[in-house]
Amino acid sequence: MEMREIGKSGIRANALALGCWAIGGGEWWGTNDDEMSVKTILRGLDLGIHWIDTARVYGFGHSEEVIGQALKQTDRSRVILSTKCGLQWYDHGGEVHFTKEGNTVSRDLSPKAIRRDLELSLKALGTDYIDVYYTHWQCKTYGKVPVAETMGELLRMKEEGKIRAIGASNVDLKVLKDYVAAGELDVIQEKLSILDRKAETDLLPFCEANGITLQTYSPIEQGLLAGKAPDDYVPGKGEVREGKTWWKQENIRTANEMLAGWKDLTDKYRCSLANLCIKWNSMVSPKINVLCGARKLSQIEDTAKSMDIPMSKEDYLRMRRDADRAIGKQV
């Protein structure tokens, strides 16, 4: 699997990473088999997927706990571990972000809040350092907590050896520039799929110009691009797909029509539709790392095949054109 450096950190990772939001379960993702989740993580390591990503808020700490169980069964040095701070439900500080499972979650990137998050994450994960530490969601009110204050605390954590690289998730270009001005930012995390390419317009060019990795999430639109959703599928109340644009029935039909047109590509490369879309994502830029979720052995084993596809530039451009037509039909 292709190796790419994470920003300027000196840390090298495979171009494909394992996202562990779903492993947290709860109302977002439903009940999980934690033992299977652990097996999935360990199988991913064996297949070369060494970057494991989570967040303090995923499953309200449960995702980190499950990863911690997996880490006990392997050599910590095999793993590039990232988690995120700044979404807290412990007190009423910050700005309210959402309410879930009886918890009111607030965005709080104050030095006190992110320090508390770090210590809780280290305990849950059973490790004494985090390889990549992200701020999860930025302040709703610009400047409520100045980026320089947040970055100052992150740099102190780095000096202490508790984190190795600094990242920011869900940023706009203005805030991204603030992070770069304030300190050493190596990676950002933002959505990018063949059906949602907004990050290409501003974030990606800035990252490429400044040596920053863009770790992309939702490359298969939370399962839609796997091609298994029926045209009449309706997400359940409270599920993560509820209210998402591409999960409207009209848009599911449009996506399925596009995917049906790629049968010759799946036959040519002997791969799944998900493999095609993940590989496509990785070809957008050499500064991209693709984040894919999995909580079953079959999922991680299929996902791992994606980077081995010898996709031609011609097929890459054809997929982009087909997706452009689908985006034009979106309602």
CSV table of C-alpha atoms in Angstrom, one decimal:
chain,number,residue,atom,x,y,z
A,1,MET,CA,0.0,0.0,0.0
A,2,GLU,CA,1.3,3.5,-0.9
A,3,MET,CA,2.9,5.5,1.9
A,4,ARG,CA,2.4,9.2,2.3
A,5,GLU,CA,3.8,11.6,4.9
A,6,ILE,CA,1.4,13.3,7.3
A,7,GLY,CA,2.1,17.0,6.6
A,8,LYS,CA,5.6,17.8,7.6
A,9,SER,CA,5.5,15.7,10.8
A,10,GLY,CA,7.9,13.0,9.6
A,11,ILE,CA,5.2,10.4,10.3
A,12,ARG,CA,4.5,8.2,7.3
A,13,ALA,CA,1.2,6.4,6.8
A,14,ASN,CA,-0.6,4.3,4.3
A,15,ALA,CA,-2.9,6.2,2.0
A,16,LEU,CA,-5.9,4.5,3.6
A,17,ALA,CA,-6.9,4.9,7.3
A,18,LEU,CA,-9.6,3.2,9.4
A,19,GLY,CA,-12.3,5.5,10.8
A,20,CYS,CA,-13.9,4.3,14.0
A,21,TRP,CA,-17.0,6.5,14.4
A,22,ALA,CA,-19.4,3.6,13.7
A,23,ILE,CA,-17.5,1.4,16.2
A,24,GLY,CA,-18.8,3.7,18.9
A,25,GLY,CA,-22.4,2.5,18.2
A,26,GLY,CA,-25.2,4.3,20.0
A,27,GLU,CA,-28.1,6.0,18.3
A,28,TRP,CA,-26.0,7.1,15.4
A,29,TRP,CA,-24.9,3.6,14.3
A,30,GLY,CA,-26.9,1.1,16.4
A,31,THR,CA,-25.7,-1.8,18.5
A,32,ASN,CA,-22.3,-3.2,17.7
A,33,ASP,CA,-20.4,-6.4,18.5
A,34,ASP,CA,-17.4,-5.0,20.3
A,35,GLU,CA,-15.5,-8.2,20.0
A,36,MET,CA,-16.0,-8.1,16.2
A,37,SER,CA,-14.9,-4.4,16.2
A,38,VAL,CA,-11.6,-5.4,17.9
A,39,LYS,CA,-11.0,-8.2,15.4
A,40,THR,CA,-11.7,-5.7,12.6
A,41,ILE,CA,-9.1,-3.3,13.9
A,42,LEU,CA,-6.5,-6.0,14.3
A,43,ARG,CA,-7.3,-7.4,10.8
A,44,GLY,CA,-6.8,-4.0,9.4
A,45,LEU,CA,-3.4,-3.8,10.9
A,46,ASP,CA,-2.4,-7.1,9.3
A,47,LEU,CA,-3.7,-5.8,5.9
A,48,GLY,CA,-1.5,-2.6,6.2
A,49,ILE,CA,-4.1,-0.2,7.5
A,50,HIS,CA,-2.1,1.3,10.4
A,51,TRP,CA,-3.8,4.7,10.9
A,52,ILE,CA,-6.7,4.3,13.2
A,53,ASP,CA,-8.9,7.4,13.7
A,54,THR,CA,-11.5,8.1,16.4
A,55,ALA,CA,-12.8,11.0,18.5
A,56,ARG,CA,-13.6,11.5,22.2
A,57,VAL,CA,-17.3,12.0,21.4
A,58,TYR,CA,-17.8,8.9,19.3
A,59,GLY,CA,-20.1,6.7,21.3
A,60,PHE,CA,-19.4,9.1,24.1
A,61,GLY,CA,-16.1,7.5,24.8
A,62,HIS,CA,-17.0,4.0,23.7
A,63,SER,CA,-15.1,4.0,20.4
A,64,GLU,CA,-11.9,4.9,22.2
A,65,GLU,CA,-12.5,2.2,24.7
A,66,VAL,CA,-12.9,-0.4,22.0
A,67,ILE,CA,-9.7,0.7,20.3
A,68,GLY,CA,-8.0,0.6,23.6
A,69,GLN,CA,-9.0,-3.1,23.9
A,70,ALA,CA,-7.4,-3.7,20.4
A,71,LEU,CA,-4.2,-1.9,21.3
A,72,LYS,CA,-3.7,-4.3,24.3
A,73,GLN,CA,-3.5,-7.1,21.7
A,74,THR,CA,-0.8,-5.6,19.5
A,75,ASP,CA,2.4,-3.6,19.5
A,76,ARG,CA,1.6,0.1,20.0
A,77,SER,CA,4.4,1.1,17.6
A,78,ARG,CA,2.5,-0.6,14.7
A,79,VAL,CA,-0.3,2.0,15.1
A,80,ILE,CA,-0.7,5.6,14.0
A,81,LEU,CA,-3.4,6.7,16.3
A,82,SER,CA,-5.5,9.8,16.0
A,83,THR,CA,-8.4,11.2,18.1
A,84,LYS,CA,-10.2,14.5,18.4
A,85,CYS,CA,-10.9,17.0,21.1
A,86,GLY,CA,-13.3,19.9,21.7
A,87,LEU,CA,-16.7,18.3,21.8
A,88,GLN,CA,-17.6,17.9,25.4
A,89,TRP,CA,-20.6,16.9,27.4
A,90,TYR,CA,-19.1,17.1,30.9
A,91,ASP,CA,-20.2,20.6,31.8
A,92,HIS,CA,-22.0,23.6,30.1
A,93,GLY,CA,-19.0,25.4,28.7
A,94,GLY,CA,-18.6,26.4,25.1
A,95,GLU,CA,-21.4,26.6,22.5
A,96,VAL,CA,-24.1,23.9,22.1
A,97,HIS,CA,-23.5,21.7,19.1
A,98,PHE,CA,-26.1,19.0,19.4
A,99,THR,CA,-28.1,16.8,21.9
A,100,LYS,CA,-27.9,13.0,21.7
A,101,GLU,CA,-28.7,10.1,24.0
A,102,GLY,CA,-29.5,12.6,26.8
A,103,ASN,CA,-26.2,14.4,26.5
A,104,THR,CA,-25.8,18.0,25.5
A,105,VAL,CA,-22.6,18.3,23.5
A,106,SER,CA,-20.8,21.6,23.2
A,107,ARG,CA,-18.0,22.9,21.1
A,108,ASP,CA,-15.2,24.0,23.5
A,109,LEU,CA,-11.6,24.5,22.3
A,110,SER,CA,-10.4,26.3,25.3
A,111,PRO,CA,-7.0,25.1,26.6
A,112,LYS,CA,-8.7,23.7,29.8
A,113,ALA,CA,-11.3,21.7,27.7
A,114,ILE,CA,-8.9,20.2,25.2
A,115,ARG,CA,-6.4,19.3,28.0
A,116,ARG,CA,-9.2,17.5,29.8
A,117,ASP,CA,-10.1,15.7,26.6
A,118,LEU,CA,-6.6,14.6,26.0
A,119,GLU,CA,-6.2,13.1,29.4
A,120,LEU,CA,-9.5,11.2,29.1
A,121,SER,CA,-8.5,9.9,25.7
A,122,LEU,CA,-5.1,8.7,26.8
A,123,LYS,CA,-6.8,6.8,29.6
A,124,ALA,CA,-9.6,5.3,27.4
A,125,LEU,CA,-7.1,4.3,24.7
A,126,GLY,CA,-4.6,2.9,27.2
A,127,THR,CA,-1.6,4.8,25.7
A,128,ASP,CA,0.7,7.6,26.8
A,129,TYR,CA,0.7,9.4,23.5
A,130,ILE,CA,-1.5,10.3,20.5
A,131,ASP,CA,0.2,10.4,17.1
A,132,VAL,CA,-2.2,12.9,15.6
A,133,TYR,CA,-4.5,15.1,17.7
A,134,TYR,CA,-7.3,16.9,16.0
A,135,THR,CA,-9.6,19.7,17.1
A,136,HIS,CA,-13.0,18.3,16.1
A,137,TRP,CA,-15.4,21.1,15.5
A,138,GLN,CA,-14.4,24.8,15.5
A,139,CYS,CA,-16.2,27.5,17.4
A,140,LYS,CA,-19.5,28.6,16.0
A,141,THR,CA,-18.7,32.2,16.8
A,142,TYR,CA,-15.5,33.0,15.1
A,143,GLY,CA,-12.8,34.0,17.6
A,144,LYS,CA,-14.8,33.0,20.7
A,145,VAL,CA,-11.8,30.9,21.6
A,146,PRO,CA,-8.9,32.4,19.5
A,147,VAL,CA,-7.1,29.8,17.4
A,148,ALA,CA,-3.8,31.0,18.9
A,149,GLU,CA,-5.0,29.9,22.4
A,150,THR,CA,-6.0,26.5,21.2
A,151,MET,CA,-2.8,26.1,19.2
A,152,GLY,CA,-0.7,27.2,22.1
A,153,GLU,CA,-2.1,24.4,24.3
A,154,LEU,CA,-1.6,21.9,21.5
A,155,LEU,CA,2.0,22.9,21.1
A,156,ARG,CA,2.5,22.4,24.8
A,157,MET,CA,1.1,18.9,24.5
A,158,LYS,CA,3.5,18.3,21.7
A,159,GLU,CA,6.5,19.5,23.7
A,160,GLU,CA,5.4,17.2,26.5
A,161,GLY,CA,5.5,14.2,24.1
A,162,LYS,CA,1.8,13.5,24.6
A,163,ILE,CA,1.0,14.2,20.9
A,164,ARG,CA,3.2,13.9,17.8
A,165,ALA,CA,1.3,16.0,15.2
A,166,ILE,CA,-1.5,18.5,15.2
A,167,GLY,CA,-4.6,18.4,13.1
A,168,ALA,CA,-7.9,20.3,12.7
A,169,SER,CA,-11.2,18.9,11.5
A,170,ASN,CA,-14.1,20.7,9.9
A,171,VAL,CA,-12.4,24.0,9.2
A,172,ASP,CA,-13.1,26.6,6.6
A,173,LEU,CA,-10.3,28.4,4.8
A,174,LYS,CA,-10.2,31.4,7.1
A,175,VAL,CA,-9.8,29.2,10.3
A,176,LEU,CA,-7.3,27.0,8.5
A,177,LYS,CA,-5.1,30.0,7.8
A,178,ASP,CA,-5.4,31.0,11.4
A,179,TYR,CA,-4.0,27.6,12.5
A,180,VAL,CA,-1.1,27.8,10.1
A,181,ALA,CA,-0.3,31.3,11.3
A,182,ALA,CA,-0.4,30.1,15.0
A,183,GLY,CA,1.8,27.0,14.8
A,184,GLU,CA,2.6,23.7,13.3
A,185,LEU,CA,-0.5,22.2,11.5
A,186,ASP,CA,0.1,18.9,9.7
A,187,VAL,CA,-3.3,17.6,8.7
A,188,ILE,CA,-6.9,18.6,8.3
A,189,GLN,CA,-10.0,16.3,8.1
A,190,GLU,CA,-12.8,17.2,5.8
A,191,LYS,CA,-15.5,15.4,3.7
A,192,LEU,CA,-14.7,14.5,0.2
A,193,SER,CA,-16.4,12.0,-2.1
A,194,ILE,CA,-16.9,11.8,-5.8
A,195,LEU,CA,-20.4,13.2,-5.2
A,196,ASP,CA,-19.3,16.0,-2.8
A,197,ARG,CA,-16.1,17.8,-3.9
A,198,LYS,CA,-16.4,21.2,-2.2
A,199,ALA,CA,-13.1,20.6,-0.5
A,200,GLU,CA,-11.4,20.7,-3.9
A,201,THR,CA,-12.2,24.4,-4.4
A,202,ASP,CA,-10.3,26.0,-1.5
A,203,LEU,CA,-9.1,23.7,1.2
A,204,LEU,CA,-7.2,21.2,-1.0
A,205,PRO,CA,-5.2,23.9,-3.0
A,206,PHE,CA,-4.2,25.5,0.3
A,207,CYS,CA,-3.1,22.2,1.8
A,208,GLU,CA,-1.1,21.4,-1.3
A,209,ALA,CA,0.6,24.8,-1.2
A,210,ASN,CA,1.5,24.5,2.5
A,211,GLY,CA,2.5,20.8,2.9
A,212,ILE,CA,-0.7,19.9,4.8
A,213,THR,CA,-2.3,16.5,4.5
A,214,LEU,CA,-6.1,16.4,3.8
A,215,GLN,CA,-7.6,13.3,5.4
A,216,THR,CA,-10.9,12.8,3.6
A,217,TYR,CA,-14.0,11.3,5.3
A,218,SER,CA,-17.2,9.8,3.9
A,219,PRO,CA,-15.5,8.7,0.6
A,220,ILE,CA,-18.5,6.4,-0.1
A,221,GLU,CA,-21.1,8.7,1.3
A,222,GLN,CA,-21.8,6.6,4.5
A,223,GLY,CA,-22.4,3.5,2.4
A,224,LEU,CA,-24.4,4.9,-0.5
A,225,LEU,CA,-21.6,4.4,-3.1
A,226,ALA,CA,-21.2,0.7,-2.1
A,227,GLY,CA,-24.3,0.3,-4.4
A,228,LYS,CA,-26.4,-1.7,-2.0
A,229,ALA,CA,-29.0,0.9,-1.0
A,230,PRO,CA,-32.4,0.2,-2.6
A,231,ASP,CA,-34.0,3.2,-4.4
A,232,ASP,CA,-36.8,3.4,-1.7
A,233,TYR,CA,-34.4,3.3,1.3
A,234,VAL,CA,-35.4,5.6,4.1
A,235,PRO,CA,-32.9,6.2,7.0
A,236,GLY,CA,-34.3,5.5,10.4
A,237,LYS,CA,-35.0,8.3,12.9
A,238,GLY,CA,-31.8,9.4,14.6
A,239,GLU,CA,-29.5,7.5,12.3
A,240,VAL,CA,-26.5,9.2,11.0
A,241,ARG,CA,-27.8,9.2,7.4
A,242,GLU,CA,-31.1,10.9,8.4
A,243,GLY,CA,-31.4,14.3,6.6
A,244,LYS,CA,-28.3,13.9,4.5
A,245,THR,CA,-28.7,15.2,0.9
A,246,TRP,CA,-27.6,12.1,-0.9
A,247,TRP,CA,-29.8,9.9,1.2
A,248,LYS,CA,-33.0,11.5,-0.1
A,249,GLN,CA,-34.9,8.9,-2.2
A,250,GLU,CA,-34.6,10.9,-5.4
A,251,ASN,CA,-30.9,11.2,-5.0
A,252,ILE,CA,-30.4,7.6,-4.0
A,253,ARG,CA,-32.0,6.7,-7.4
A,254,THR,CA,-29.6,9.1,-9.2
A,255,ALA,CA,-26.6,7.7,-7.4
A,256,ASN,CA,-27.7,4.1,-8.2
A,257,GLU,CA,-28.1,4.9,-11.9
A,258,MET,CA,-24.5,6.3,-11.9
A,259,LEU,CA,-23.1,3.2,-10.1
A,260,ALA,CA,-24.9,0.9,-12.5
A,261,GLY,CA,-22.9,2.5,-15.3
A,262,TRP,CA,-19.7,1.4,-13.7
A,263,LYS,CA,-20.2,-2.4,-14.0
A,264,ASP,CA,-17.6,-2.5,-16.7
A,265,LEU,CA,-15.1,-0.9,-14.3
A,266,THR,CA,-15.8,-3.3,-11.5
A,267,ASP,CA,-15.4,-6.1,-13.9
A,268,LYS,CA,-12.2,-4.6,-15.4
A,269,TYR,CA,-10.5,-4.2,-12.0
A,270,ARG,CA,-12.2,-7.1,-10.3
A,271,CYS,CA,-13.3,-4.9,-7.4
A,272,SER,CA,-16.4,-3.6,-5.6
A,273,LEU,CA,-18.0,-0.2,-6.2
A,274,ALA,CA,-16.7,0.9,-2.9
A,275,ASN,CA,-13.2,0.0,-3.9
A,276,LEU,CA,-13.6,2.1,-7.1
A,277,CYS,CA,-14.8,5.2,-5.1
A,278,ILE,CA,-12.1,4.9,-2.5
A,279,LYS,CA,-9.3,4.5,-5.0
A,280,TRP,CA,-10.8,7.5,-7.0
A,281,ASN,CA,-10.6,9.6,-3.8
A,282,SER,CA,-6.9,8.8,-3.2
A,283,MET,CA,-6.1,9.9,-6.8
A,284,VAL,CA,-7.5,13.4,-6.4
A,285,SER,CA,-4.1,14.5,-4.8
A,286,PRO,CA,-0.9,13.0,-3.4
A,287,LYS,CA,-1.7,15.1,-0.3
A,288,ILE,CA,-4.8,13.0,0.5
A,289,ASN,CA,-5.3,10.3,3.0
A,290,VAL,CA,-8.6,8.4,2.7
A,291,LEU,CA,-10.5,7.6,5.9
A,292,CYS,CA,-12.9,4.6,5.6
A,293,GLY,CA,-15.1,3.1,8.3
A,294,ALA,CA,-15.4,-0.6,9.0
A,295,ARG,CA,-16.8,-2.7,11.9
A,296,LYS,CA,-16.8,-6.1,10.3
A,297,LEU,CA,-14.1,-8.3,8.9
A,298,SER,CA,-15.7,-8.5,5.5
A,299,GLN,CA,-15.8,-4.7,5.4
A,300,ILE,CA,-12.1,-4.1,6.3
A,301,GLU,CA,-11.0,-6.9,4.0
A,302,ASP,CA,-12.9,-5.4,1.0
A,303,THR,CA,-11.7,-1.8,1.9
A,304,ALA,CA,-8.1,-2.9,2.0
A,305,LYS,CA,-8.2,-4.0,-1.7
A,306,SER,CA,-9.0,-0.4,-2.8
A,307,MET,CA,-5.4,0.9,-3.0
A,308,ASP,CA,-4.3,-2.0,-5.1
A,309,ILE,CA,-6.5,-1.0,-8.1
A,310,PRO,CA,-4.4,0.1,-11.0
A,311,MET,CA,-6.9,2.7,-12.0
A,312,SER,CA,-6.0,4.6,-15.2
A,313,LYS,CA,-6.2,8.4,-15.5
A,314,GLU,CA,-8.8,7.8,-18.3
A,315,ASP,CA,-11.1,5.9,-15.9
A,316,TYR,CA,-10.5,8.4,-13.1
A,317,LEU,CA,-11.7,11.2,-15.4
A,318,ARG,CA,-14.6,9.2,-16.7
A,319,MET,CA,-15.9,8.6,-13.1
A,320,ARG,CA,-15.6,12.4,-12.5
A,321,ARG,CA,-17.6,13.2,-15.5
A,322,ASP,CA,-20.3,10.7,-14.6
A,323,ALA,CA,-20.5,12.1,-11.1
A,324,ASP,CA,-20.7,15.6,-12.5
A,325,ARG,CA,-23.9,14.6,-14.3
A,326,ALA,CA,-25.3,13.0,-11.1
A,327,ILE,CA,-24.5,16.1,-9.1
A,328,GLY,CA,-26.4,18.1,-11.7
A,329,LYS,CA,-29.5,16.0,-11.1
A,330,GLN,CA,-29.3,16.3,-7.3
A,331,VAL,CA,-32.4,17.6,-5.5
